[in-house]
Backbone as JSON, one array per atom type, in Angstrom:
{
  "sequence": "RDPEAARAQLLAAGLDLAAERSLGETLGHLRINDLARAAGLTSGAFYHYWDSQEDYRDDLVDALFAAERYLEPAGIAGQDLAIAGADDLDLAVRDTTSWYWSIATGHPHNRVQFAFYTLDDPYIASRLSTWNAELRQTWHTATETLLDRFGRHWRAPLSTDLVVLGMSALLDGLGVTEATRRAVHEAKPQAIGA",
  "N": [[0.79, -1.24, 0.06], [0.53, 2.19, -0.79], [2.12, 4.64, 1.04], [1.74, 7.36, 1.24], [-0.81, 7.57, 0.08], [-2.3, 6.3, 1.98], [-2.03, 7.91, 4.26], [-3.24, 10.16, 3.11], [-5.87, 9.17, 2.85], [-6.57, 8.93, 5.49], [-6.61, 11.64, 6.34], [-8.64, 12.5, 4.48], [-10.87, 11.16, 5.42], [-11.06, 12.4, 7.98], [-11.75, 14.86, 7.14], [-14.21, 14.4, 6.01], [-15.66, 13.35, 8.1], [-15.55, 15.59, 9.96], [-17.09, 17.33, 8.45], [-19.61, 16.2, 8.68], [-20.42, 16.96, 11.21], [-20.46, 19.9, 11.67], [-21.08, 21.93, 13.37], [-20.59, 23.38, 16.62], [-18.14, 21.81, 18.63], [-16.16, 21.33, 16.34], [-13.98, 19.5, 15.75], [-13.68, 17.96, 17.88], [-15.1, 15.48, 18.15], [-13.86, 13.64, 16.66], [-12.27, 10.63, 16.51], [-9.67, 8.2, 16.8], [-10.1, 5.55, 16.15], [-12.41, 5.66, 14.66], [-11.7, 7.29, 12.54], [-9.69, 5.63, 11.33], [-11.33, 3.39, 10.62], [-13.04, 4.55, 8.84], [-11.35, 5.31, 6.86], [-10.65, 2.79, 6.07], [-8.4, 1.46, 7.27], [-6.17, 0.46, 9.8], [-5.98, 1.37, 13.38], [-3.37, 1.49, 14.04], [-2.09, 2.24, 11.72], [-2.66, 4.92, 11.78], [-1.03, 5.84, 13.72], [1.36, 5.45, 12.53], [1.72, 7.7, 11.01], [1.14, 9.97, 12.62], [1.95, 11.19, 15.84], [0.26, 11.85, 17.76], [-3.3, 12.7, 18.49], [-3.53, 15.37, 18.47], [-1.33, 16.21, 16.77], [-2.47, 15.12, 14.34], [-4.79, 16.54, 14.11], [-3.76, 19.09, 13.68], [-2.66, 18.72, 11.14], [-4.88, 17.95, 9.72], [-6.39, 20.38, 9.98], [-4.63, 22.01, 8.43], [-4.9, 20.7, 6.05], [-7.59, 21.22, 5.4], [-7.46, 23.82, 4.97], [-5.86, 24.13, 2.76], [-5.03, 25.76, -0.2], [-5.25, 24.54, -2.75], [-7.39, 22.79, -2.45], [-9.59, 24.4, -3.0], [-9.09, 26.13, -5.09], [-8.13, 25.14, -8.0], [-4.98, 25.04, -9.61], [-5.14, 24.96, -12.51], [-7.61, 26.01, -12.94], [-7.3, 28.69, -11.8], [-5.2, 29.56, -13.52], [-6.66, 29.61, -16.0], [-8.61, 31.54, -15.33], [-7.05, 33.72, -14.99], [-6.12, 34.04, -17.54], [-8.52, 34.67, -18.8], [-9.01, 37.14, -17.58], [-6.86, 38.67, -18.5], [-7.43, 38.79, -21.23], [-9.87, 39.99, -21.32], [-12.37, 42.25, -22.73], [-13.99, 44.04, -21.65], [-14.32, 45.85, -18.63], [-16.48, 45.75, -16.71], [-17.7, 43.3, -17.38], [-15.54, 41.52, -16.95], [-15.17, 41.76, -14.23], [-17.56, 40.84, -13.34], [-17.7, 38.26, -14.38], [-15.37, 37.05, -13.17], [-16.03, 37.38, -10.36], [-18.4, 35.7, -10.32], [-17.27, 33.2, -10.97], [-15.63, 32.83, -8.76], [-17.58, 32.79, -6.74], [-19.1, 30.62, -7.25], [-17.34, 28.62, -6.58], [-16.86, 29.17, -3.99], [-19.32, 28.98, -2.61], [-20.13, 26.47, -3.28], [-18.49, 24.41, -2.23], [-18.01, 21.49, -0.33], [-16.97, 21.58, 2.25], [-17.26, 24.06, 3.38], [-19.01, 24.7, 5.52], [-17.63, 23.66, 7.68], [-15.3, 25.23, 7.72], [-16.43, 27.76, 8.38], [-17.44, 27.12, 10.79], [-15.06, 27.12, 12.24], [-14.57, 29.67, 12.79], [-15.69, 30.2, 15.18], [-14.38, 28.96, 17.06], [-12.17, 28.87, 19.96], [-9.22, 28.7, 19.51], [-5.8, 28.76, 19.27], [-4.17, 27.64, 17.23], [-5.88, 27.16, 15.19], [-6.94, 29.61, 14.69], [-4.57, 31.03, 13.76], [-4.18, 29.65, 11.35], [-6.61, 30.42, 10.05], [-6.19, 33.07, 9.83], [-3.88, 33.08, 8.15], [-4.86, 31.77, 5.89], [-6.87, 33.55, 5.09], [-5.29, 35.81, 4.5], [-3.77, 34.85, 2.32], [-5.85, 34.44, 0.55], [-6.91, 37.0, 0.27], [-4.61, 38.2, -0.97], [-4.62, 36.84, -3.37], [-6.91, 37.97, -4.47], [-6.2, 40.65, -4.5], [-4.06, 40.68, -6.31], [-5.56, 39.84, -8.76], [-7.4, 42.02, -8.95], [-5.69, 44.28, -9.17], [-4.57, 43.49, -11.59], [-6.8, 43.58, -13.28], [-7.38, 46.38, -13.14], [-5.06, 47.49, -14.18], [-5.09, 46.41, -16.78], [-7.16, 47.81, -17.81], [-6.41, 50.45, -17.59], [-7.12, 51.73, -15.42], [-7.54, 53.14, -11.99], [-7.61, 53.34, -8.34], [-9.43, 55.95, -6.59], [-8.57, 58.17, -4.04], [-10.51, 57.82, -0.97], [-10.0, 55.19, -1.48], [-8.27, 52.07, -1.9], [-6.62, 49.3, -3.27], [-6.14, 47.31, -1.37], [-8.1, 48.07, 0.62], [-10.49, 47.72, -0.77], [-10.3, 45.03, -1.45], [-10.44, 43.95, 1.14], [-12.95, 44.67, 1.9], [-14.37, 43.23, -0.05], [-13.67, 40.61, 0.69], [-14.85, 40.4, 3.26], [-17.5, 40.8, 2.56], [-18.0, 38.51, 0.84], [-17.52, 36.43, 2.65], [-19.68, 36.9, 4.42], [-21.77, 36.56, 2.69], [-21.3, 33.84, 2.01], [-21.63, 32.55, 4.54], [-24.36, 33.02, 4.9], [-25.35, 31.66, 2.62], [-24.49, 28.97, 3.3], [-25.92, 28.54, 5.68], [-28.54, 28.73, 4.74], [-28.61, 26.54, 3.05], [-28.12, 24.51, 4.98], [-30.43, 24.77, 6.66], [-32.33, 24.12, 4.7], [-31.65, 21.49, 4.18], [-32.27, 20.29, 6.58], [-34.93, 20.39, 6.8], [-37.83, 18.52, 6.99], [-38.88, 16.45, 4.36], [-41.89, 16.25, 2.43], [-43.86, 13.39, 1.72], [-43.6, 12.1, -1.44], [-43.0, 14.59, -2.48]],
  "CA": [[-0.04, 0.03, 0.07], [1.25, 3.5, -0.88], [2.07, 5.22, 2.37], [1.13, 8.74, 1.01], [-2.21, 7.33, -0.24], [-2.87, 5.89, 3.3], [-2.07, 9.26, 4.92], [-4.28, 11.05, 2.4], [-7.13, 8.58, 3.17], [-6.93, 9.34, 6.83], [-7.03, 13.08, 6.25], [-9.92, 12.7, 3.78], [-11.8, 10.63, 6.35], [-11.29, 13.42, 8.93], [-12.59, 16.02, 6.6], [-15.58, 14.03, 5.82], [-16.29, 13.18, 9.54], [-15.73, 16.93, 10.44], [-18.17, 17.99, 7.65], [-20.86, 15.66, 9.21], [-20.69, 17.71, 12.44], [-19.66, 21.21, 11.48], [-21.32, 22.96, 14.38], [-20.04, 23.11, 17.92], [-16.78, 21.41, 18.72], [-16.06, 20.71, 15.05], [-13.05, 18.37, 15.61], [-13.73, 17.21, 19.21], [-15.79, 14.21, 18.12], [-13.02, 12.77, 15.87], [-11.64, 9.48, 17.25], [-8.7, 7.48, 16.0], [-10.63, 4.25, 15.61], [-13.5, 5.99, 13.66], [-10.92, 7.72, 11.34], [-9.17, 4.43, 10.73], [-12.31, 2.57, 10.02], [-13.62, 5.35, 7.68], [-10.36, 5.22, 5.77], [-10.32, 1.43, 5.69], [-7.14, 1.21, 7.84], [-6.16, 0.15, 11.26], [-5.53, 2.55, 14.13], [-1.89, 1.39, 13.99], [-1.6, 3.04, 10.51], [-2.83, 6.3, 12.11], [0.23, 6.14, 14.59], [2.57, 5.55, 11.73], [1.83, 9.05, 10.44], [1.05, 11.01, 13.62], [2.28, 10.83, 17.21], [-0.94, 12.19, 18.69], [-4.45, 13.23, 17.79], [-3.3, 16.86, 18.28], [-0.65, 16.31, 15.55], [-3.29, 14.86, 13.31], [-5.67, 17.6, 14.08], [-3.1, 20.24, 13.02], [-2.49, 18.4, 9.76], [-6.22, 18.14, 9.17], [-6.78, 21.8, 9.73], [-3.87, 22.5, 7.24], [-5.52, 20.07, 4.76], [-8.88, 21.87, 5.16], [-7.19, 25.24, 4.44], [-4.99, 24.07, 1.52], [-5.57, 26.5, -1.42], [-5.58, 23.79, -3.99], [-8.64, 22.18, -2.38], [-10.5, 25.21, -3.42], [-8.92, 26.7, -6.31], [-7.08, 24.32, -8.66], [-4.02, 25.85, -10.35], [-5.58, 25.13, -13.79], [-8.74, 26.97, -12.85], [-6.67, 30.04, -11.63], [-4.6, 30.03, -14.76], [-7.67, 29.91, -16.91], [-9.28, 32.79, -14.9], [-6.13, 34.76, -15.18], [-6.13, 34.28, -19.0], [-9.81, 35.37, -19.1], [-8.86, 38.52, -17.1], [-5.92, 39.26, -19.37], [-7.97, 38.98, -22.57], [-11.19, 40.73, -21.28], [-12.54, 43.44, -23.5], [-14.85, 44.99, -20.87], [-14.02, 45.72, -17.31], [-17.56, 45.23, -16.0], [-17.92, 41.82, -17.66], [-14.43, 40.73, -16.36], [-15.39, 41.66, -12.76], [-18.77, 39.98, -13.13], [-17.3, 36.86, -14.54], [-14.4, 36.62, -12.1], [-16.75, 37.23, -9.07], [-19.27, 34.6, -10.45], [-16.45, 32.09, -11.02], [-15.15, 32.54, -7.38], [-18.67, 32.57, -5.89], [-19.49, 29.22, -7.54], [-16.41, 27.75, -5.87], [-16.97, 29.46, -2.53], [-20.6, 28.47, -2.02], [-20.36, 24.98, -3.64], [-17.48, 23.47, -1.65], [-18.72, 20.74, 0.82], [-16.43, 21.76, 3.59], [-17.31, 25.43, 3.89], [-19.49, 24.88, 6.85], [-16.52, 23.44, 8.69], [-14.5, 26.43, 7.87], [-17.19, 28.8, 9.0], [-17.56, 26.86, 12.31], [-13.82, 27.39, 12.93], [-14.54, 31.1, 13.28], [-16.3, 30.23, 16.49], [-13.52, 28.24, 17.96], [-11.13, 29.62, 20.65], [-8.08, 27.71, 19.36], [-4.83, 29.54, 18.63], [-3.65, 27.11, 15.99], [-6.94, 27.28, 14.01], [-6.96, 31.14, 14.44], [-3.52, 31.35, 12.93], [-4.48, 29.17, 10.02], [-7.61, 31.24, 9.51], [-5.58, 34.31, 9.52], [-3.06, 32.87, 7.03], [-5.75, 31.5, 4.79], [-7.48, 34.74, 4.57], [-4.31, 36.7, 3.84], [-3.6, 34.22, 1.06], [-7.03, 34.7, -0.3], [-6.9, 38.58, 0.01], [-3.51, 38.37, -1.87], [-5.1, 36.45, -4.71], [-7.84, 38.88, -4.96], [-5.41, 41.82, -4.69], [-3.49, 40.5, -7.66], [-6.6, 39.88, -9.7], [-7.92, 43.44, -9.04], [-4.61, 45.14, -9.84], [-4.34, 43.15, -13.05], [-7.95, 44.24, -14.03], [-7.22, 47.86, -13.21], [-3.86, 47.84, -15.07], [-5.55, 46.06, -18.04], [-8.04, 48.81, -18.36], [-5.89, 51.69, -17.41], [-7.94, 52.39, -14.23], [-6.9, 53.22, -10.67], [-8.52, 53.87, -7.26], [-9.27, 57.33, -6.16], [-8.69, 58.31, -2.52], [-9.75, 57.24, 0.02], [-9.97, 53.78, -1.8], [-7.08, 51.49, -2.26], [-6.89, 47.8, -3.68], [-6.14, 46.61, 0.0], [-9.37, 48.38, 1.36], [-11.51, 47.18, -1.49], [-10.28, 43.55, -1.25], [-10.79, 43.64, 2.47], [-14.28, 44.73, 1.87], [-14.89, 42.03, -0.8], [-13.55, 39.4, 1.53], [-15.88, 40.52, 4.28], [-18.86, 40.58, 1.94], [-18.07, 37.21, 0.4], [-17.64, 35.63, 3.94], [-21.01, 37.05, 4.95], [-22.66, 35.9, 1.79], [-21.07, 32.47, 2.16], [-22.23, 32.07, 5.7], [-25.81, 33.07, 4.6], [-25.74, 30.56, 1.84], [-24.25, 27.78, 4.0], [-27.04, 28.47, 6.52], [-29.74, 28.49, 3.96], [-28.53, 25.07, 2.65], [-28.2, 23.63, 6.14], [-31.78, 24.75, 6.94], [-33.09, 23.4, 3.66], [-31.37, 19.98, 4.28], [-32.7, 19.78, 7.79], [-36.43, 20.34, 6.76], [-38.43, 17.2, 6.56], [-39.52, 16.43, 3.04], [-43.19, 15.61, 2.38], [-43.82, 12.22, 0.92], [-44.1, 12.41, -2.81], [-42.59, 16.0, -2.87]],
  "C": [[0.83, 1.22, -0.04], [1.14, 4.33, 0.42], [1.49, 6.6, 2.26], [-0.32, 8.59, 0.82], [-2.95, 7.04, 1.14], [-3.04, 7.16, 4.18], [-3.18, 10.16, 4.42], [-5.64, 10.44, 2.71], [-7.49, 9.01, 4.59], [-7.31, 10.79, 6.99], [-8.39, 13.26, 5.56], [-11.05, 12.14, 4.68], [-12.07, 11.75, 7.52], [-12.03, 14.62, 8.37], [-14.02, 15.68, 6.36], [-16.36, 13.95, 7.19], [-16.61, 14.67, 10.06], [-16.95, 17.64, 9.79], [-19.54, 17.39, 8.18], [-21.32, 16.38, 10.43], [-19.97, 18.99, 12.46], [-20.03, 22.22, 12.44], [-20.81, 22.55, 15.74], [-18.61, 22.79, 17.82], [-16.5, 20.64, 17.5], [-15.07, 19.47, 14.91], [-13.17, 17.55, 16.83], [-14.32, 15.84, 19.02], [-14.92, 13.24, 17.24], [-12.2, 11.78, 16.76], [-10.79, 8.68, 16.42], [-9.35, 6.2, 15.32], [-11.67, 4.64, 14.45], [-12.79, 6.56, 12.37], [-10.37, 6.58, 10.59], [-10.14, 3.58, 9.96], [-12.86, 3.29, 8.7], [-12.59, 5.3, 6.51], [-10.04, 3.75, 5.3], [-9.04, 0.85, 6.12], [-7.24, 0.82, 9.22], [-5.68, 1.4, 12.05], [-3.96, 2.57, 14.35], [-1.37, 2.17, 12.91], [-1.72, 4.5, 10.93], [-1.47, 6.68, 12.83], [1.45, 6.03, 13.74], [2.87, 6.92, 11.16], [1.81, 10.25, 11.56], [1.33, 10.44, 15.07], [1.13, 10.96, 18.18], [-2.12, 12.61, 17.83], [-4.2, 14.67, 17.65], [-2.46, 17.13, 16.98], [-1.55, 16.09, 14.2], [-4.24, 15.92, 13.06], [-5.14, 18.83, 13.22], [-3.07, 19.98, 11.55], [-3.83, 18.5, 9.11], [-6.63, 19.45, 8.98], [-5.92, 22.34, 8.56], [-4.53, 21.98, 5.93], [-6.8, 20.84, 4.42], [-8.63, 23.27, 4.56], [-6.27, 25.32, 3.28], [-5.69, 24.74, 0.32], [-6.02, 25.6, -2.45], [-6.83, 22.93, -3.75], [-9.83, 23.14, -2.93], [-10.38, 25.76, -4.82], [-7.75, 25.92, -7.0], [-6.19, 25.25, -9.54], [-4.54, 26.02, -11.83], [-6.8, 26.06, -13.94], [-8.37, 28.46, -12.77], [-6.02, 30.4, -12.91], [-5.63, 30.41, -15.9], [-8.45, 31.17, -16.7], [-8.28, 33.96, -15.1], [-5.95, 35.11, -16.79], [-7.38, 35.09, -19.4], [-9.67, 36.83, -18.71], [-7.96, 39.33, -18.06], [-6.51, 39.52, -20.69], [-9.35, 39.61, -22.42], [-11.22, 42.03, -22.1], [-13.32, 44.46, -22.73], [-14.66, 44.71, -19.43], [-15.23, 45.23, -16.5], [-17.88, 43.76, -16.08], [-16.8, 41.01, -16.95], [-14.68, 40.68, -14.93], [-16.48, 40.72, -12.54], [-18.34, 38.54, -13.29], [-16.36, 36.25, -13.48], [-15.2, 36.35, -10.69], [-17.69, 36.0, -9.15], [-18.51, 33.28, -10.35], [-16.11, 31.83, -9.53], [-16.38, 32.17, -6.55], [-19.17, 31.11, -6.07], [-18.66, 28.31, -6.85], [-16.65, 28.0, -4.26], [-18.28, 29.0, -1.86], [-20.75, 26.95, -2.42], [-19.52, 23.99, -2.99], [-18.12, 22.87, -0.47], [-18.19, 21.05, 2.15], [-16.54, 23.23, 4.11], [-17.94, 25.57, 5.13], [-18.59, 24.6, 7.94], [-15.71, 24.58, 8.86], [-15.23, 27.62, 8.63], [-17.29, 28.48, 10.49], [-16.25, 27.11, 12.93], [-13.76, 28.79, 13.5], [-14.95, 31.17, 14.63], [-15.41, 29.64, 17.56], [-12.48, 29.07, 18.73], [-9.83, 28.75, 20.68], [-7.0, 28.43, 18.61], [-4.24, 29.05, 17.33], [-4.64, 27.31, 14.85], [-7.0, 28.84, 13.72], [-5.73, 31.63, 13.64], [-3.66, 30.86, 11.53], [-5.51, 29.96, 9.32], [-7.0, 32.5, 9.04], [-4.61, 34.22, 8.28], [-3.78, 32.56, 5.64], [-6.43, 32.73, 4.13], [-6.54, 35.67, 4.03], [-3.87, 36.18, 2.46], [-4.68, 34.64, 0.08], [-7.15, 36.23, -0.72], [-5.74, 38.83, -1.07], [-3.91, 37.97, -3.32], [-6.01, 37.48, -5.33], [-7.2, 40.3, -5.27], [-4.79, 41.84, -6.04], [-4.51, 40.54, -8.8], [-7.09, 41.33, -9.87], [-6.92, 44.35, -9.59], [-4.47, 44.76, -11.28], [-5.52, 43.66, -13.85], [-7.76, 45.67, -14.22], [-6.15, 48.26, -14.27], [-4.27, 47.56, -16.48], [-6.38, 47.16, -18.75], [-7.63, 50.32, -18.06], [-6.64, 52.53, -16.32], [-7.0, 52.37, -12.94], [-7.84, 53.65, -9.69], [-8.37, 55.23, -7.02], [-9.38, 57.33, -4.61], [-10.14, 58.59, -2.12], [-9.54, 55.82, -0.3], [-8.56, 53.42, -2.18], [-7.49, 49.98, -2.56], [-7.0, 47.07, -2.3], [-7.54, 46.87, 0.65], [-10.48, 47.78, 0.54], [-11.55, 45.64, -1.43], [-10.65, 43.12, 0.15], [-12.4, 43.63, 2.59], [-15.06, 43.55, 1.16], [-14.74, 40.78, 0.0], [-14.57, 39.31, 2.65], [-17.37, 40.21, 3.7], [-19.02, 39.1, 1.46], [-18.24, 36.24, 1.54], [-19.05, 35.67, 4.49], [-21.9, 36.33, 4.01], [-22.55, 34.31, 1.84], [-21.73, 31.86, 3.4], [-23.77, 32.1, 5.55], [-26.12, 31.92, 3.73], [-25.53, 29.15, 2.43], [-25.44, 27.54, 4.95], [-28.27, 28.08, 5.81], [-29.68, 27.05, 3.58], [-28.75, 24.13, 3.81], [-29.8, 23.58, 6.56], [-32.61, 23.92, 5.87], [-32.86, 21.99, 3.78], [-32.02, 19.48, 5.47], [-34.29, 19.72, 7.81], [-36.84, 19.0, 6.21], [-39.1, 17.27, 5.23], [-40.81, 15.74, 3.1], [-43.08, 14.45, 1.44], [-44.42, 12.49, -0.46], [-43.72, 13.76, -3.31], [-41.37, 15.96, -3.69]]
}
C-alpha cells in the first residue's frame, strides 16, 4: 500500500467526519478508531503518520485550508487568461466574481471552515488568518491586473487593499448566509411524494 495514499485517506476521512458535524466542537468528536475505520485502515496506521491526535488535528486543519482544495491551479490560470483577455471591465469583474462565488458556495467543507471562526483555538486562528491573507492576496493580484488592463486606478480614499478587504468580508457574509440556507433546507423534513 502506498504510504502517502494511506495518509491522504486518513486526512480525507477526517474532513468527511468533520463535515458531518460542522457545528459546535467541530473536531472534538473525531476518534482514531473512527478515522481508521472510515479510511479502511487500522488505528496502527494512524500512529505511523502522527504521534498524537493533536498532531493529526493540526494536519487536518492544514488540509482543510489548503488553497488547492478550493482553487485548482488550472482554474486559476484559466481565470487569469480570461482577465488578461477581457474586453470589458464590468464583464471581467462579473465573470471573475461569479467564478469565485460558484467555488466559495459550492464546496462541501465550507460549513466546517465557518464553524472554525467560532472556536477559541490559537492554531486554528493562525491558520484562518494565514488562509484569509492568502485569499486577499489572490484577490489583490486579480484586482490590480484588471485595473492595469483597463488603465484604471482607485481614487482616494480607496485602495486595492481596502476594496479587497471589503470584498472578503462581503463574500464571507454571503457564504455564511448561503451555507445556513442550505443547512436549513437540508434539515427540513420532506413531504412524501414531494
